[in-house]
Amino acid sequence: MASFKKDLFQRLLFLAVFLSISGVMSFSELFFIKEPHDVTAMRRDAVILDCQAHGEAPIGIRWLKNAAALTESERVYLLTNGSLFISEVESRKDKSDEGFYQCLAQNKYGSILSQRARLTIAGLSTFTQQPASITVMEGSVARFTCKITATPPPVITWEFNRVTLPLATERITVLPSGVLQIQGVEPADAGSYRCVATNIASRRRSSEAVLTMTAAPSPRVPQSPRIIAGPQNLTVAVHSTALLECMATGNPRPLISWSRAGHKSIDVHKTKVLGNGNLLISDVKPQHAGIYFCRATTPGTRNYTIAAANITVLAPPSLMEWPESVTRPRAGTARLACVAEGFPTPQITWLKNGEPVHSNGRIKMYNSKLVINQIIPEDDGIYQCQAENEQGSVLAMARLIVVMSDNRPSAPRNVRADTVSSSAILLAWERPMYNSDKVIAYSVHYMKAEGLNNEEYQIVIGNDTTRYIIDELEAGRNYTFYIVAYMPMGASRMSDHVIQRTLEDVPLRAPELSLTSRSPSDIQVSWQPLSHKLSRGRVSAYRLSYRTSTDGAVTQLELSGHKTHHLLEGLQPDTTYLLRITAATSVGWGEPSAWTSHRTPKASSTKVPLAPELQLESLNCTTVVLRWHLPAGSGTGLQGFKLSYHEESEPEGPPTQIPPHLRQHTIGGLDPRKKYHVKLLAYSFMGEGYQADQTISTPGCVSVRDRLVPPPPPPHHVYTHSNSSSSVFLHWARPAFTGEQTVNYTVRCNPVGLQNASLVLYLQTAAQSLMVTDLDPNTNYEFAVRLHVDQLSSPWSPVVYQATLPEAPTRAPVGVKVTLIEGDTALVSWKPPDELSIAVTRYTILYASRRAWAAGEWQILQREGSVTMALLENLQSGQVYLVKVSASNQMGDGPFSPAVELSVRTDAHASQTHGTAFSDGFYHLDQRSMTGIVVGVCIALTCIIICVLILACRSKTRKSSATKSIRQAGGQTPPTAVCLANQSQAESVEVMMPMMRDHFIDAKGGTNLVINSYGPVKPTVEKKRRKRWNFFKRDNKDVKRVSSPSYPYHHGTTLLCYTETSPQHPPSSLQGLFGPPGGDSEGSHSSEGSHETGDSGRFSHNDTEATNLSLGVGSRLASLHGEDSEASAETPVLEVTEKELHLHMIPMTETTLQEQEIMETHPV
């Protein structure tokens, strides 16, 4: 018996393997021999679309047009081989044959769908751009352009005075894009031009444009290169032709060169240059995509300008991984893989027997893979993976074979469902009728009964129970349930489906309010109906409450459950109102919303714009999209919009200015599961308009815990290219996952090192590339991309960094100065332009004499951007030179500074014009500086004149006093004394022959040296300051003044010195060195005391010190002397009651004078 069972098992296993192999082998017999391809035909032409399939007969062929079944007619019918024949192509609007065609082949194993083919009817529309008349200068360039839409693309030629021009000559170039370029315009080129477009459908001629030529100035002034027609961003299909135009002007004629970003090489085998610098790439491939730079350079210099453009290459889908046919048992799992590449990234869809596969509880699509769980017999068939983008489509096929088993248990019976609450349902069933003893587990499946593409949930329980409570359901929802029994060899069939509804509950939350005002006395309140998940049943009523912000009395209105708006009238103008709303179901009222504020307009605001009609939409858990439009008549004089938003219970932030032409704005970087208040108003010349207020709650970011699928991976291969000084082009690759779901991307952009998070820019797009504009020039930015699909958000991609290109300088260098440093050499210096964000890489210096400037002959010097000076050499004497400077970088040249003049003197007067040459270096001082210099010079001259007058007056006084002194000395006075007759005489003698106590004085006038017993005497600075002012003081007190007598000195005679003592003030140690304190006191310059007493031999000791200021010799002892005199600064004259004069006879010889001179040179 055992051997019989073993033999039966082996035969059954062999039969199953044979059937599976034969099924797969027979499937390979159904495939397409010919598939339809794109066709362009003339109207009333005959067209054949091929379709031939091979496989096990019989094979049926059907055709689809625009995804719908095609109806045959006398004009459109199938041929015997399955191809579609159209006898006369029609192009009428109500009866056109244009569209997408596919054929469907079917046999007993299933159906397969062909690739998509497009039928296009040839045509030639009118010109969308006509050539325009232009006026150019002789020797410059001329450019005409025309544009037309046609299928297939037309061939464009040009006519000059109705005569066809050649496509390319030495000076004339005709581009395939419809551009005519003429280099070095000559008088013979003046005339009429028009373009002619031709294809298989028709021929059209544009209107004529006139080229007018003007004479060029002689000689021609040098001009920097300027690109007048730069390359434009292109999007081309693979294997087509890409043309980048570059046309530049300048004097001399610039040279055109091309390069690629990132130091990529240009494909020389597929690339050639048309005309003077246009780049033509034939048979474009994906590796040709990227940024290209056109550079126009002045011959023989480094002066150039650059223009850039990006080429995007579109590629049709191509399969990298194909699905394979599989054999699976019932209740098993099948996985079919399909990977495709192309640009844009292909969308992958799955077909079963030619029909789209919809995701449900058992069938899911992950990462472009088709996964079928709990396989049933109906899943058997042919599956196709279709990868499609705008460039075409490609399909691959595989078969799923379901193997049946006779020993499986029957399905569970008598399935019942009872509602427990608003979120739970009790499910019960009976065991299978057959083979129930082999059941090891049950699988409970449930999903929402309404809607498409609902997700199916599965719960596995043991075989020891036939009851289970399913919770966490939505309130007021219908659910469908079925049960499957499992055994070791497979699963049973599905049980019968049962449908049960959960109970209703109070709403989970209140609707979001939108508030606007149509007049100063009303508020329009509107709201969106709650979703079924939030309402938890059918909403039966709304309760609207409102009050003013200063009044606590609340007014309530109950509204019907089907209403979504209400107008509050009779309100106070210019008043802030608080509003909230509550929703109710048959169970009861839910929680009210938070108070929302709205201010009614002022009563005088009747001409300002009305409130925009605002719509908010949560794009994902962190992003909200705003869309609005203005009511009719509110766009007059519109200047823009003001947008403000803030989180609930948070202070309102500053408004954001939005340009008047925009009607959409994206707010990014929000927190999930938060409520935000959004306010928008329009403003015009009349003032701010009415305000629209609305609230919105961001959804929660779905995590792995919320759904049984992982979040999508972030986009990868993010790369950036700077397209200009204000834009950066981003492109990224989409990660491999479900192809049929809608995908959105968020691009984050901010300058590197940004501290203010509110300045981060968030941009939304559905494409895999984005041009970020309105950026700052020469600034380093960081970019990151994240992906959103079906309420799932991926992490941010790794950050990439890209700096914008710098702008060409728009200002000239400042502070240009030219200084003649030798006879034929000058130094020119300058400061960079006042543009902090613009980098300078090169300076250009132009200089020429007046004669050369008149002839347009400038000499050129260039320096690196870090150098701000240059030498002008070999200048000609007797000439006046003009010098100007400009700044440049890789983006172009800036303007030149105003011309600065430099006069070069002749060699004969070089020594005499040195001051002039020096002043030329400061020729460019501004008017304010020159005014200051003139005023200063005038003040200095005035002071000098005053000093000269004072010296002249004192010189006269000196002469008269000297005459009197000599007369008195010779007649009445002994040789050792001088008597003063009056105050003026005393004053003169004090000036001429100053004396100091205990000092040795040269009384003869042979030297200015003043010494004491310790060495030469030098007055302090403080003494100078005091004597300068005390010169004008006069003391009228009746006091006795003690003055040192003066003695004329004669060689070989003796010199008298005196000392004075005061019993009231015993001398200190310092006084012993420098004399008593009275000697340091300040006194009057006049000698009124002597005049009163008649004692002409008394002099003020302070006058001696004042005269010593002219000696200009300093010493340590003199400084100590000055410090000691500070104590007596308040006593102008020494008052004494008793004085003793001790006279000593000191012989003065030649040796003594020499010692005095040595001591003056080397003070102690």
mmCIF file of N, CA and C in Angstrom, residues 9 17 35 45 48 71 79 83 100 168 296 354 409-410 451 530 542 578 610 614 618 740 797 816 923 1043 1106 1134 1143:
data_model
loop_
_atom_site.group_PDB
_atom_site.id
_atom_site.type_symbol
_atom_site.label_atom_id
_atom_site.label_comp_id
_atom_site.label_asym_id
_atom_site.label_seq_id
_atom_site.Cartn_x
_atom_site.Cartn_y
_atom_site.Cartn_z
ATOM 1 N N PHE A 9 1.915 9.472 -5.902
ATOM 2 C CA PHE A 9 2.439 10.828 -5.650
ATOM 3 C C PHE A 9 3.440 11.248 -6.716
ATOM 4 N N VAL A 17 4.256 19.154 -12.950
ATOM 5 C CA VAL A 17 5.411 19.790 -13.598
ATOM 6 C C VAL A 17 5.219 19.856 -15.100
ATOM 7 N N GLU A 35 4.498 45.241 -35.203
ATOM 8 C CA GLU A 35 3.717 46.173 -34.384
ATOM 9 C C GLU A 35 3.599 47.499 -35.116
ATOM 10 N N ASP A 45 -4.729 60.499 -48.038
ATOM 11 C CA ASP A 45 -3.805 59.416 -48.360
ATOM 12 C C ASP A 45 -4.281 58.121 -47.712
ATOM 13 N N ILE A 48 -1.553 52.245 -43.779
ATOM 14 C CA ILE A 48 -1.609 50.899 -43.215
ATOM 15 C C ILE A 48 -0.812 50.889 -41.923
ATOM 16 N N THR A 71 -14.102 51.250 -34.050
ATOM 17 C CA THR A 71 -15.224 50.752 -34.843
ATOM 18 C C THR A 71 -14.831 50.741 -36.316
ATOM 19 N N LEU A 79 -7.263 44.169 -42.244
ATOM 20 C CA LEU A 79 -6.823 43.269 -43.295
ATOM 21 C C LEU A 79 -6.758 41.848 -42.742
ATOM 22 N N SER A 83 -3.555 43.727 -39.854
ATOM 23 C CA SER A 83 -3.175 45.140 -39.976
ATOM 24 C C SER A 83 -4.415 45.994 -40.194
ATOM 25 N N PHE A 100 -3.750 57.973 -31.262
ATOM 26 C CA PHE A 100 -2.864 56.872 -30.886
ATOM 27 C C PHE A 100 -3.578 55.544 -31.120
ATOM 28 N N ALA A 168 24.578 78.636 -47.251
ATOM 29 C CA ALA A 168 25.794 79.020 -46.530
ATOM 30 C C ALA A 168 26.805 79.585 -47.514
ATOM 31 N N ALA A 296 32.682 84.861 -26.833
ATOM 32 C CA ALA A 296 33.101 85.799 -27.878
ATOM 33 C C ALA A 296 34.295 86.596 -27.359
ATOM 34 N N GLY A 354 -4.322 42.689 -21.500
ATOM 35 C CA GLY A 354 -4.585 43.940 -22.197
ATOM 36 C C GLY A 354 -5.325 44.980 -21.401
ATOM 37 N N PRO A 409 -8.928 22.389 1.576
ATOM 38 C CA PRO A 409 -10.218 22.393 2.284
ATOM 39 C C PRO A 409 -11.213 23.297 1.565
ATOM 40 N N SER A 410 -12.461 23.087 1.892
ATOM 41 C CA SER A 410 -13.493 23.966 1.345
ATOM 42 C C SER A 410 -13.462 25.289 2.085
ATOM 43 N N GLY A 451 -15.458 52.940 -3.037
ATOM 44 C CA GLY A 451 -14.258 53.523 -3.610
ATOM 45 C C GLY A 451 -13.400 52.513 -4.332
ATOM 46 N N LEU A 530 -16.448 68.229 5.900
ATOM 47 C CA LEU A 530 -15.486 67.341 6.536
ATOM 48 C C LEU A 530 -15.371 66.040 5.751
ATOM 49 N N TYR A 542 -24.682 72.486 11.522
ATOM 50 C CA TYR A 542 -23.529 73.296 11.904
ATOM 51 C C TYR A 542 -24.006 74.385 12.854
ATOM 52 N N LEU A 578 -14.546 87.749 16.149
ATOM 53 C CA LEU A 578 -14.058 86.399 16.385
ATOM 54 C C LEU A 578 -15.162 85.418 16.026
ATOM 55 N N LEU A 610 -11.327 94.112 -3.867
ATOM 56 C CA LEU A 610 -12.099 93.187 -3.052
ATOM 57 C C LEU A 610 -11.220 92.034 -2.593
ATOM 58 N N LEU A 614 -9.866 82.654 -2.012
ATOM 59 C CA LEU A 614 -8.684 81.885 -1.627
ATOM 60 C C LEU A 614 -9.027 80.412 -1.476
ATOM 61 N N SER A 618 -3.386 71.089 1.163
ATOM 62 C CA SER A 618 -2.192 70.476 1.755
ATOM 63 C C SER A 618 -1.552 69.569 0.717
ATOM 64 N N GLU A 740 2.635 54.059 -11.103
ATOM 65 C CA GLU A 740 1.375 54.656 -11.515
ATOM 66 C C GLU A 740 0.900 55.752 -10.578
ATOM 67 N N SER A 797 17.248 64.414 0.293
ATOM 68 C CA SER A 797 18.421 63.872 -0.394
ATOM 69 C C SER A 797 19.683 64.511 0.167
ATOM 70 N N VAL A 816 39.974 106.943 -9.897
ATOM 71 C CA VAL A 816 41.068 106.810 -10.858
ATOM 72 C C VAL A 816 41.978 108.039 -10.736
ATOM 73 N N TYR A 923 45.081 115.766 -9.763
ATOM 74 C CA TYR A 923 44.183 116.504 -10.639
ATOM 75 C C TYR A 923 42.730 116.151 -10.373
ATOM 76 N N SER A 1043 63.820 142.887 39.776
ATOM 77 C CA SER A 1043 64.243 142.443 38.450
ATOM 78 C C SER A 1043 65.751 142.331 38.436
ATOM 79 N N ALA A 1106 60.888 134.101 29.670
ATOM 80 C CA ALA A 1106 60.141 134.212 28.406
ATOM 81 C C ALA A 1106 61.090 134.363 27.244
ATOM 82 N N LEU A 1134 57.214 138.300 42.411
ATOM 83 C CA LEU A 1134 57.716 138.054 43.760
ATOM 84 C C LEU A 1134 57.683 139.362 44.549
ATOM 85 N N LEU A 1143 77.164 141.147 44.899
ATOM 86 C CA LEU A 1143 77.807 141.269 43.609
ATOM 87 C C LEU A 1143 79.128 140.519 43.652
#
